[in-house]
Coordinates of C-alpha atoms in Angstrom, one line a residue:
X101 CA -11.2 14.8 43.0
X102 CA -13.1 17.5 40.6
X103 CA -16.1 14.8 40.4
X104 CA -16.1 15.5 44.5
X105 CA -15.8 19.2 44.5
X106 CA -18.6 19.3 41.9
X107 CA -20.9 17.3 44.0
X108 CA -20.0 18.9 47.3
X109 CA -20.4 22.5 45.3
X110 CA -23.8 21.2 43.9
X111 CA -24.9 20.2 47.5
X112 CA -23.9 24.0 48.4
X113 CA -26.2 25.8 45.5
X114 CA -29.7 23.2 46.0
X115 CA -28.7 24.6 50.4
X116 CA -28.3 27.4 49.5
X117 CA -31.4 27.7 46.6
X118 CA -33.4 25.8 48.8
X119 CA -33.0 28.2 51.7
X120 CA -33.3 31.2 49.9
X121 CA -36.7 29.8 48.8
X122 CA -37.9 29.9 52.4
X123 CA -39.8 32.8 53.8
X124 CA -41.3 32.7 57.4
X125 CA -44.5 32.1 57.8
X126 CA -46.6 34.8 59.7
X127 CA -50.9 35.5 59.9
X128 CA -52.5 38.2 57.3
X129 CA -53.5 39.8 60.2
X130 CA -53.1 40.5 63.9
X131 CA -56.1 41.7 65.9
X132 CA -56.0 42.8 69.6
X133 CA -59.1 43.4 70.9
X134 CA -59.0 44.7 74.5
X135 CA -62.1 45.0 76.6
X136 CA -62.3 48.1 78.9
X137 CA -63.0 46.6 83.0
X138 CA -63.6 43.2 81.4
X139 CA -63.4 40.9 84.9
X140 CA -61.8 37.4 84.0
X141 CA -64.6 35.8 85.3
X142 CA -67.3 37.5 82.8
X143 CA -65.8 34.8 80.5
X144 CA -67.6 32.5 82.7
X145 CA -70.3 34.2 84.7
X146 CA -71.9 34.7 81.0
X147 CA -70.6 31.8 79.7
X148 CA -74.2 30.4 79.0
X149 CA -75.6 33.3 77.8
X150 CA -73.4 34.2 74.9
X151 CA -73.7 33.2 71.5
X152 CA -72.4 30.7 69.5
X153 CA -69.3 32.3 67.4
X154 CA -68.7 35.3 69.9
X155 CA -66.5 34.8 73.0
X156 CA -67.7 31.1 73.6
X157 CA -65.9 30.6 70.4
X158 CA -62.8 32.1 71.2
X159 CA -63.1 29.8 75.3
X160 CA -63.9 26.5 73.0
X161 CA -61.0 27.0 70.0
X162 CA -58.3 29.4 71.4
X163 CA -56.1 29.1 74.1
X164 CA -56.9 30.7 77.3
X165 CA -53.9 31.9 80.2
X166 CA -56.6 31.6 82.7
X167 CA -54.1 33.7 85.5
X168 CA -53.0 36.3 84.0
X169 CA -52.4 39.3 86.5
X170 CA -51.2 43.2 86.2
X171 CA -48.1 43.7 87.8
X172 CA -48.2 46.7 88.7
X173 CA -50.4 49.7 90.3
X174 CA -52.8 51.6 89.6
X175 CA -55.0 49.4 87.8
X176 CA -56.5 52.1 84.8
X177 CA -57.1 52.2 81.3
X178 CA -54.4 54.4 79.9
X179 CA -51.7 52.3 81.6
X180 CA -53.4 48.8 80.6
X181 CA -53.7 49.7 77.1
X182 CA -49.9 50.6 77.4
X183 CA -48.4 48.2 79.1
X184 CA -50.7 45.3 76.9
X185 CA -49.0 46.7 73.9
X186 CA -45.2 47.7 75.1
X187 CA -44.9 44.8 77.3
X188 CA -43.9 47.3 80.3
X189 CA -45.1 49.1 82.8
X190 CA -45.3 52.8 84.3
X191 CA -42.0 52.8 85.6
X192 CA -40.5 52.3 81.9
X193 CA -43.3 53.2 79.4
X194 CA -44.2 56.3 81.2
X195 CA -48.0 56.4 81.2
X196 CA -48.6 56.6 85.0
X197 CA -52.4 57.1 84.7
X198 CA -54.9 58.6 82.5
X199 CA -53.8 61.7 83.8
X200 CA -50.9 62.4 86.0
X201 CA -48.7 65.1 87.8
X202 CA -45.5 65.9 86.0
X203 CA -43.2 69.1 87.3
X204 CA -46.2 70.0 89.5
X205 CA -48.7 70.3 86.2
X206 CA -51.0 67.9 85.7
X207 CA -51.4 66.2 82.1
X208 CA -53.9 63.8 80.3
X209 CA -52.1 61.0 79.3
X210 CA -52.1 61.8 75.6
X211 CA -52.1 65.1 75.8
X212 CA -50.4 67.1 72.9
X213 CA -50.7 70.7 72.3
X214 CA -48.0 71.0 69.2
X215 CA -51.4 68.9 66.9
X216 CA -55.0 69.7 66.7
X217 CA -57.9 68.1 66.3
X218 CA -58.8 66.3 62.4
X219 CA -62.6 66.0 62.0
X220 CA -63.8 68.7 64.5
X221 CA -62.9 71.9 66.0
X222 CA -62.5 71.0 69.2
X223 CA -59.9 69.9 71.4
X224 CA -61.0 66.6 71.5
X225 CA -58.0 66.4 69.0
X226 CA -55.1 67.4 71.0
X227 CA -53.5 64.0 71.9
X228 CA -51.1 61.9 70.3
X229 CA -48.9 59.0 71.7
X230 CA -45.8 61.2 72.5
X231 CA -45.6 60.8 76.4
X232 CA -45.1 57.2 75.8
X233 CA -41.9 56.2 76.2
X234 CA -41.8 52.8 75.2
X235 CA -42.8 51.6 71.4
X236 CA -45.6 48.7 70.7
X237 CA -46.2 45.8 69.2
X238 CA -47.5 47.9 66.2
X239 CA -44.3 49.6 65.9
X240 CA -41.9 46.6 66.0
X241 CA -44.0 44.8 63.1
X242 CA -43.2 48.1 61.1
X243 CA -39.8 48.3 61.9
X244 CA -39.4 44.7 61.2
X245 CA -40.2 45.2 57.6
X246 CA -39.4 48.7 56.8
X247 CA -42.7 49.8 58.0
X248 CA -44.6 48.0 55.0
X249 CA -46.9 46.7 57.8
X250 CA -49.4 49.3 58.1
X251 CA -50.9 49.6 61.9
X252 CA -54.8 51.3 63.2
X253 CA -56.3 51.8 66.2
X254 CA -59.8 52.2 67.0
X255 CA -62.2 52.7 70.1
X256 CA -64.3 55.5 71.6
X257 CA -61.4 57.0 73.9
X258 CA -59.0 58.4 72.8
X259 CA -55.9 56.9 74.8
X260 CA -57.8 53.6 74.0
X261 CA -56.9 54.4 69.6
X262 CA -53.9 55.8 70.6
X263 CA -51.6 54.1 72.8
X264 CA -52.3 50.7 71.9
X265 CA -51.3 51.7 67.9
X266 CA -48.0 53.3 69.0
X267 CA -45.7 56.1 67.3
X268 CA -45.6 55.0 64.3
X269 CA -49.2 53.9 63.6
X270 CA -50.7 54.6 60.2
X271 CA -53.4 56.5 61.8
X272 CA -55.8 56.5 64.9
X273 CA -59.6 56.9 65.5
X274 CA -61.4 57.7 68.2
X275 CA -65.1 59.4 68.7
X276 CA -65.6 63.5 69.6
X277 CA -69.3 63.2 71.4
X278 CA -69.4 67.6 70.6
X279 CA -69.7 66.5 67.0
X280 CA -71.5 62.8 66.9
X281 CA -68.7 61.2 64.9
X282 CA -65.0 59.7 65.0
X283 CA -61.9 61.9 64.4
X284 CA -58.0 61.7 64.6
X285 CA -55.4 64.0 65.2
X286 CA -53.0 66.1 62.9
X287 CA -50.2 63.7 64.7
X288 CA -51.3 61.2 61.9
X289 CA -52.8 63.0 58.9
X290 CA -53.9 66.7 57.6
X291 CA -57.9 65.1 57.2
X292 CA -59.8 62.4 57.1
X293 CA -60.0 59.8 54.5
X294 CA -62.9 59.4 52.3
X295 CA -64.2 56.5 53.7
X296 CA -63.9 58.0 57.6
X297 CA -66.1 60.9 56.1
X298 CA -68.6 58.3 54.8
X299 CA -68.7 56.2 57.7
X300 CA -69.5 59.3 59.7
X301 CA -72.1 60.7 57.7
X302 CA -73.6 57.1 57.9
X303 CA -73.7 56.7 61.5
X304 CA -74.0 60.4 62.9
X305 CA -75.1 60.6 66.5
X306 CA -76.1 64.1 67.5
X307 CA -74.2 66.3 69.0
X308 CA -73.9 65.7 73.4
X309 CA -74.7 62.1 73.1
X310 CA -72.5 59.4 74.3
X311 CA -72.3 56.5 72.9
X312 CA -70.1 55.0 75.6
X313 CA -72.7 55.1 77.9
X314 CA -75.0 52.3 75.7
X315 CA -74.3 48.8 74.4
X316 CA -74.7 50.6 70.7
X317 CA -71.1 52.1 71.4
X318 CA -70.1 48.4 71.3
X319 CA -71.8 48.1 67.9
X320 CA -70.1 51.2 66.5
X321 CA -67.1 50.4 67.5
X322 CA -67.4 47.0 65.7
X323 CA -68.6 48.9 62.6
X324 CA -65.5 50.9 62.4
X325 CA -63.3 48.6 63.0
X326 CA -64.9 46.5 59.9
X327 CA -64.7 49.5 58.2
X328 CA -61.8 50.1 59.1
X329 CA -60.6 47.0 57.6
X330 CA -62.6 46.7 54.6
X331 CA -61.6 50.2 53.0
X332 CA -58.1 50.6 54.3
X333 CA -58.0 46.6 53.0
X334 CA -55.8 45.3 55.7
X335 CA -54.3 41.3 55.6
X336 CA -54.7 41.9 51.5
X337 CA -50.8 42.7 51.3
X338 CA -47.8 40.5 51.4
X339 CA -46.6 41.6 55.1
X340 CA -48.4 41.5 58.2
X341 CA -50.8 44.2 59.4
X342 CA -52.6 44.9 62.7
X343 CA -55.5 46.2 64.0
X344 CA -55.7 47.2 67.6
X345 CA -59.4 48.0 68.9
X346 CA -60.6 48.8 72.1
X347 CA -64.3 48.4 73.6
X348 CA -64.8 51.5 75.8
X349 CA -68.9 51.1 76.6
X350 CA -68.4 48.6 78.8
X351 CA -66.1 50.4 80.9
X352 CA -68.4 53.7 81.2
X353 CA -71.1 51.5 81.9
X354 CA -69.4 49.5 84.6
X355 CA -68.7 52.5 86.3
X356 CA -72.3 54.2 86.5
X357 CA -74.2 50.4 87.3
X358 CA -71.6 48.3 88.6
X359 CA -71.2 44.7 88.1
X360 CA -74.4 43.0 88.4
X361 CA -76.5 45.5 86.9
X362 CA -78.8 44.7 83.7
X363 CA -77.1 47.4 81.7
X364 CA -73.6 45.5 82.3
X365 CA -75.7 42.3 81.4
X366 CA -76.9 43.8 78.1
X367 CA -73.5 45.7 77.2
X368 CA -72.1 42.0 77.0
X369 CA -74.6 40.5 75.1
X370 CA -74.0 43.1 72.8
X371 CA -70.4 42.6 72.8
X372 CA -70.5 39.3 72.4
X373 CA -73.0 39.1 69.4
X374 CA -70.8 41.6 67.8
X375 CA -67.4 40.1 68.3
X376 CA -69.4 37.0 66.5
X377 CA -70.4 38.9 63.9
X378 CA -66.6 40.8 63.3
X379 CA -65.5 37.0 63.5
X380 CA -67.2 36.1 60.2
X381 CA -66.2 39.0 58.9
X382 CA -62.7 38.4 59.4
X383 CA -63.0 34.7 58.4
X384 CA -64.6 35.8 55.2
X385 CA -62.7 38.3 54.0
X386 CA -59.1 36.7 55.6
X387 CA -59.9 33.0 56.0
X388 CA -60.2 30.8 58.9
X389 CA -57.0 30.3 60.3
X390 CA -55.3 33.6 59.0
X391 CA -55.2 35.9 61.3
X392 CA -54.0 36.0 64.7
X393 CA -56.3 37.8 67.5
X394 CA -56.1 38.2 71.2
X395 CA -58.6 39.4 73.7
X396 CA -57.6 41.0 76.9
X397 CA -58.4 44.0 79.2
X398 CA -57.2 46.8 80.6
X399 CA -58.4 46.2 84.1
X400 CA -60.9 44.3 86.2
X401 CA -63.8 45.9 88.4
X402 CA -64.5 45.6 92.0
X403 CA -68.3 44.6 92.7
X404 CA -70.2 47.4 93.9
X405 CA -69.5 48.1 97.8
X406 CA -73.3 48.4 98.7
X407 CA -73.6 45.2 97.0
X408 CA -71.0 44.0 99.0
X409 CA -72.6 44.8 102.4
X410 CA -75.9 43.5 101.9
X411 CA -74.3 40.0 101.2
X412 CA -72.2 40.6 104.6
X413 CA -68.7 40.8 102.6
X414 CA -66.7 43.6 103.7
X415 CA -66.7 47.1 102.0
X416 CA -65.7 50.7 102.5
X417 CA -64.4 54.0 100.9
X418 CA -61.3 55.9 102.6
X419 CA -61.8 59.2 101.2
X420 CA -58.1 60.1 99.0
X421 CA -59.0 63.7 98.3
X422 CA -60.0 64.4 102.5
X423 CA -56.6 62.5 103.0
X424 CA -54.5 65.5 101.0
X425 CA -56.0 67.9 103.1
X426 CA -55.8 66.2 106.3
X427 CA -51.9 65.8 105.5
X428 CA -52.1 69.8 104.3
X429 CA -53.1 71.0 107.5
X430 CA -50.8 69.1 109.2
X431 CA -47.7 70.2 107.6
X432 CA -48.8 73.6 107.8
X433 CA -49.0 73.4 111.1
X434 CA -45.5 72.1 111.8
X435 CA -43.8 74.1 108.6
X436 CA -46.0 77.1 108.4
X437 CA -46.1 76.5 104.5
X438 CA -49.6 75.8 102.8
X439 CA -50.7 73.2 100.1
X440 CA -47.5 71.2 100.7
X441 CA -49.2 68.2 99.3
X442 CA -50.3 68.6 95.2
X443 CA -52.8 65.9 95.1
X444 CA -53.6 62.4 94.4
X445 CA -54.1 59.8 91.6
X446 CA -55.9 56.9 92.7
X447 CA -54.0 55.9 95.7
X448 CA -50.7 58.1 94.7
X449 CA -50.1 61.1 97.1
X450 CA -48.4 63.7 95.3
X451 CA -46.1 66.3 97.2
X452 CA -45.6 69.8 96.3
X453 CA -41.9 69.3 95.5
X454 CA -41.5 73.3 93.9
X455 CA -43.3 74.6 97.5
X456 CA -40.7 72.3 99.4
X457 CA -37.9 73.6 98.0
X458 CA -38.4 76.7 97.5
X459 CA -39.3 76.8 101.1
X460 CA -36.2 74.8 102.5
X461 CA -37.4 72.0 103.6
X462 CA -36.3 68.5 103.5
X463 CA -38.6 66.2 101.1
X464 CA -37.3 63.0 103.1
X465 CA -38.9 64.6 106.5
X466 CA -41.8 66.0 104.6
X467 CA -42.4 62.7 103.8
X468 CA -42.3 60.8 107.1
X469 CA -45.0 63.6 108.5
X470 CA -47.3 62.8 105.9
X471 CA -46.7 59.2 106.2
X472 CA -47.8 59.7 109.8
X473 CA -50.8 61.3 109.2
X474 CA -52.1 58.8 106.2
X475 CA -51.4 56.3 109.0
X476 CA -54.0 57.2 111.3
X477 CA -56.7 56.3 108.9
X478 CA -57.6 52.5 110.6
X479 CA -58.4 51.8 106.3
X480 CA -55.2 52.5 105.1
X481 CA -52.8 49.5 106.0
X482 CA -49.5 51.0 104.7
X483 CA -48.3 54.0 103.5
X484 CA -45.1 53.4 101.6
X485 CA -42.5 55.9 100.4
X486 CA -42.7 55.2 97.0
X487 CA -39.0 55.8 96.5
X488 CA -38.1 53.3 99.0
X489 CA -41.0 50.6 98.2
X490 CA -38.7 47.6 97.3
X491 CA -37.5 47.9 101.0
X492 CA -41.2 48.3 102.3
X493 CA -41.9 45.7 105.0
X494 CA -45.5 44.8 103.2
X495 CA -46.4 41.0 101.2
X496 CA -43.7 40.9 98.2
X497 CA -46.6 40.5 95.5
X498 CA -48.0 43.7 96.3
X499 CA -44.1 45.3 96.8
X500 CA -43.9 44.4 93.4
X501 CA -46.9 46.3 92.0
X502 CA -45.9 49.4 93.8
X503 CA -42.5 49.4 92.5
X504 CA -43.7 48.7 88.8
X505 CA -45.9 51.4 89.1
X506 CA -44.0 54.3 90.3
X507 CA -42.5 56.4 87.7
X508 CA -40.2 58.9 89.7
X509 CA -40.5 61.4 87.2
X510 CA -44.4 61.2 87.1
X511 CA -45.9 59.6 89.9
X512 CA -46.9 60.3 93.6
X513 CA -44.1 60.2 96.3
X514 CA -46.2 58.3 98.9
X515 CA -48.7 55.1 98.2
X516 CA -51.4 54.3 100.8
X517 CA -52.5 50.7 100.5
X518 CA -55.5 50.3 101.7
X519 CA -57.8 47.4 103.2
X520 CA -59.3 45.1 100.5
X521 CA -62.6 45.9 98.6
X522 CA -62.1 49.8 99.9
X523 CA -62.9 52.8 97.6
X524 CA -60.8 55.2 97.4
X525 CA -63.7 57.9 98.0
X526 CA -66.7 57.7 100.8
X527 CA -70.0 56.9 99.0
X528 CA -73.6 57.0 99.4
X529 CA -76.2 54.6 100.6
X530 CA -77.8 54.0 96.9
X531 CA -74.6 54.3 94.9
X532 CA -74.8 51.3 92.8
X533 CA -71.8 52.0 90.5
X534 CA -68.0 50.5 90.4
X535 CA -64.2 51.9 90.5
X536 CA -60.7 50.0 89.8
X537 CA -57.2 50.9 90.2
X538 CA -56.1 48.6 93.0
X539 CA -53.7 45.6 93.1
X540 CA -56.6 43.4 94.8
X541 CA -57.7 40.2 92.3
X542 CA -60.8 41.9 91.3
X543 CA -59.1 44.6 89.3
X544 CA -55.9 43.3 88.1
X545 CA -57.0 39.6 87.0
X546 CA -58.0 40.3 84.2
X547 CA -58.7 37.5 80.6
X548 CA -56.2 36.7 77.7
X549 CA -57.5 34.3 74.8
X550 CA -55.7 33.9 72.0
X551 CA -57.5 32.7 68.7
X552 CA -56.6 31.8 65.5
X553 CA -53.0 31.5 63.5
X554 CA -50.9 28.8 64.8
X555 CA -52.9 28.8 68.1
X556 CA -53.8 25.5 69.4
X557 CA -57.1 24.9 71.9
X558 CA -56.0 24.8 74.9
X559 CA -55.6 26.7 78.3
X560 CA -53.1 27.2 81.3
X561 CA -53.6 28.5 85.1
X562 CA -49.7 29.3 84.9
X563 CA -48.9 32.5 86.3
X564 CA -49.1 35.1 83.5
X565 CA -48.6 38.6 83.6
X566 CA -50.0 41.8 81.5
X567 CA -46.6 42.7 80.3
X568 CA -46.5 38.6 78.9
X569 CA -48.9 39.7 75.8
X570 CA -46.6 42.1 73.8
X571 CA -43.4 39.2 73.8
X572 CA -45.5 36.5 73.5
X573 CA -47.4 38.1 70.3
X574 CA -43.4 39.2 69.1
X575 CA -41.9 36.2 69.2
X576 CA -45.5 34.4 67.3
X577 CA -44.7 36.9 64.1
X578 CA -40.9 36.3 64.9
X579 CA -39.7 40.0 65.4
X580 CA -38.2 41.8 68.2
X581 CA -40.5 42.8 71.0
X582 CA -40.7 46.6 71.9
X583 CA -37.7 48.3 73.5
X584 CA -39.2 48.6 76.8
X585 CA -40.6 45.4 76.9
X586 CA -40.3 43.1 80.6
X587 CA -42.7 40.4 79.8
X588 CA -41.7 37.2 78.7
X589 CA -43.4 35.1 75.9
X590 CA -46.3 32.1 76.9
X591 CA -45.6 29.0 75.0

């Protein structure tokens, strides 16, 4: 009987030794590289002009979710960043636009006026992360070890650094054009490091210019992020770190060229040669295989409308801001109350609620009046009560989008959907630029590769969604994914 028990306890302590030995495995390093109005198809229309080592290496050995949709509208940069990185969207994380209306004021998405501005003396440094509501990948790797994990951001906006790095990020950078260099906020430190002072000083631009408007601000981005990395010596611990950067050039570019121009040509070229370049870096100073990256985007890009039309597609603009004071002079006409309606974010229509009440009306018959007149635009083929959306009688895809999106507290009461391929402003006969923010394929299908650690070449055309990335990332390092977080992981 003892010569049992001593066995059976021996078999207990090797268990129990044995398990106690075991630690989970998890990357160095966890990169998420977002690219500002990245189409999904760019992975493919330039697919024979990039590099080897750039994106054509993250197509041939990563595994691409080759459907991968934003569920939710509008379609803009402050909420994709968000909602890549919390795994939610505007209705829970908050962030309802790069700027929204919120008790009648109206905010930019990271603005902050309890910190100032750490590198300059402008206010290019009032913004912090504190009208997020939801936390991020970043801050669910820190809280999974005590904060050991230390967690950057990096781009050339601001909301780009600062949302994607979350709350409790060790620190943020993002570039002030009115002094030529990167800066940070007193959210996250007092002044800059040492090495952010040198980096400056080494690649100074002067004063005015803007380097989102060239393929260089893809280089310099690049260059901080190494940086970054090198001096701050990220992966070199024994917990896992992160690095979220975000490629902002080829958004402002997009937007002044459009799709098919030669400067969106060469601003991918240049990202591509760069991200093959930050590649080797990362295999060099990491190893192959030890880090985990994923590239996505914030938002997609409709081709330009003028474009459109010569090629006989269909194409117009409906004019949001002539809308508000169509439906202005209409109410005050039947109420005798001016500027009833606020304004408009992308194709939000924002009532007046203080003017309402104070005036005695009823918001619910407010609404149906300016319903009525958005109606009589022939473009506009709903206009939804955003309140009441789940009920709307429109396709239950786009339903969805609408509901996702509307934040009670901080969006527009009324949505006006419009026709396909329609901008939400009338425009010229040479404009040759681009917009996004709609629900429509061309803005909200957008690419997600992921590369590296325990990633396996491969590639699905399952439904994916946005709000997928942050749990599917989560449950790769084995923590919890963010509080807000509706997404579920891809496996």
């Amino acid at each position: 009987m003892k010569k049992n028990l001593l066995i059976l306890l021996s078999l207990v302590l090797m268990s129990t030794a044995t398990w106690a030995g075991r630690k989970i495995e998890r990357p160095k390093l966890v990169v998420g590289l977002v690219v500002d109005q990245m189409r999904w198809d760019y992975l493919y229309y330039y697919y024979e002009d990039f590099v080897e080592g750039g994106l054509k290496r993250l197509v041939d050995e990563g595994f691409s979710c080759e459907n991968t949709m934003i569920n939710y509208v509008p379609t803009v940069t402050a909420i994709g960043h968000t909602s890549i990185y919390t795994g939610s969207t505007p209705a829970l994380h908050g962030i309802c636009g790069n700027s929204f209306f919120e008790k009648g004021k109206s905010i930019n998405c990271c603005g902050d006026p309890t910190v100032r501005s750490v590198g300059s003396d402008s206010k290019a440094g009032k913004v912090s992360p504190r009208n997020m509501w939801a936390n991020t990948i970043g801050d669910q790797l820190r809280l999974s070890n005590d904060f050991k994990s230390r967690v950057f951001g990096v781009a050339l906006k601001d909301r780009a650094a600062i949302l994607p790095a979350g709350h409790s990020a060790n620190a943020a950078y993002w570039f002030d054009k009115s002094v030529g260099h990167f800066i940070s906020s007193t959210y996250y430190m007092q002044e800059l490091p040492k090495w952010v002072r040198d980096f400056n000083k080494q690649h100074a631009m002067k004063p005015g210019d803007d380097p989102k408007m060239k393929p260089e601000g893809v280089t310099l981005t690049f260059k901080m992020a190494e940086a970054l990395l090198e001096n701050e010596r990220l992966g070199s611990g024994d917990v896992t770190d992160m690095l979220c950067v975000s490629i902002s050039s080829t958004d402002a570019i997009g937007h002044e060229y459009g799709t098919r121009a030669e400067q969106t040509v060469a601003a991918y070229k240049q990202l591509d040669k760069d991200l093959a370049h930050f590649l080797r870096v990362l295999d060099r100073r990491l190893g192959q295989g030890q880090y985990l990256l994923f590239l996505s985007a914030d938002h997609g890009g409709a081709h330009n409308p003028n474009f459109m039309r010569q090629h006989k597609l269909p194409a117009d603009g409906w004019g949001t801001g002539n809308t508000v004071k169509a439906i202005n002079q209409r109410l005050a006409a039947k109420y005798g109350v001016d500027n009833l309606a606020l304004g408009h974010y992308s194709d939000f229509i924002y009532l007046n609620h203080a003017r309402i009440d104070s005036a005695g009306l009823d918001i619910h018959e407010v609404k149906r009046e300016a319903i009525r007149e958005i109606e009589k635009n022939d473009k506009i083929l709903y206009a939804v009560d955003c309140e009441n959306a789940a009920s709307a009688p429109i396709p239950q895809l786009v339903r969805e989008r609408i509901v996702n999106g509307y934040n009670r507290h901080r969006s527009g009461d009324i949505y006006a959907l419009p026709r396909s391929q329609m901008f939400t402003w009338e425009f010229k006969d040479d404009y040759i630029g681009t917009t996004h923010g709609e629900w429509n394929p061309y803005d909200s299908h957008i690419p997600l590769v992921f590369f590296g650690w325990n990633v396996k070449h491969g590639a699905t055309t399952k439904p994916t969604r946005i709000v997928d990335i942050a749990p599917t990332v989560c449950a790769l390092l084995h923590i919890q994914m963010p509080n807000a977080s509706i997404g579920d992981a891809i496996f």
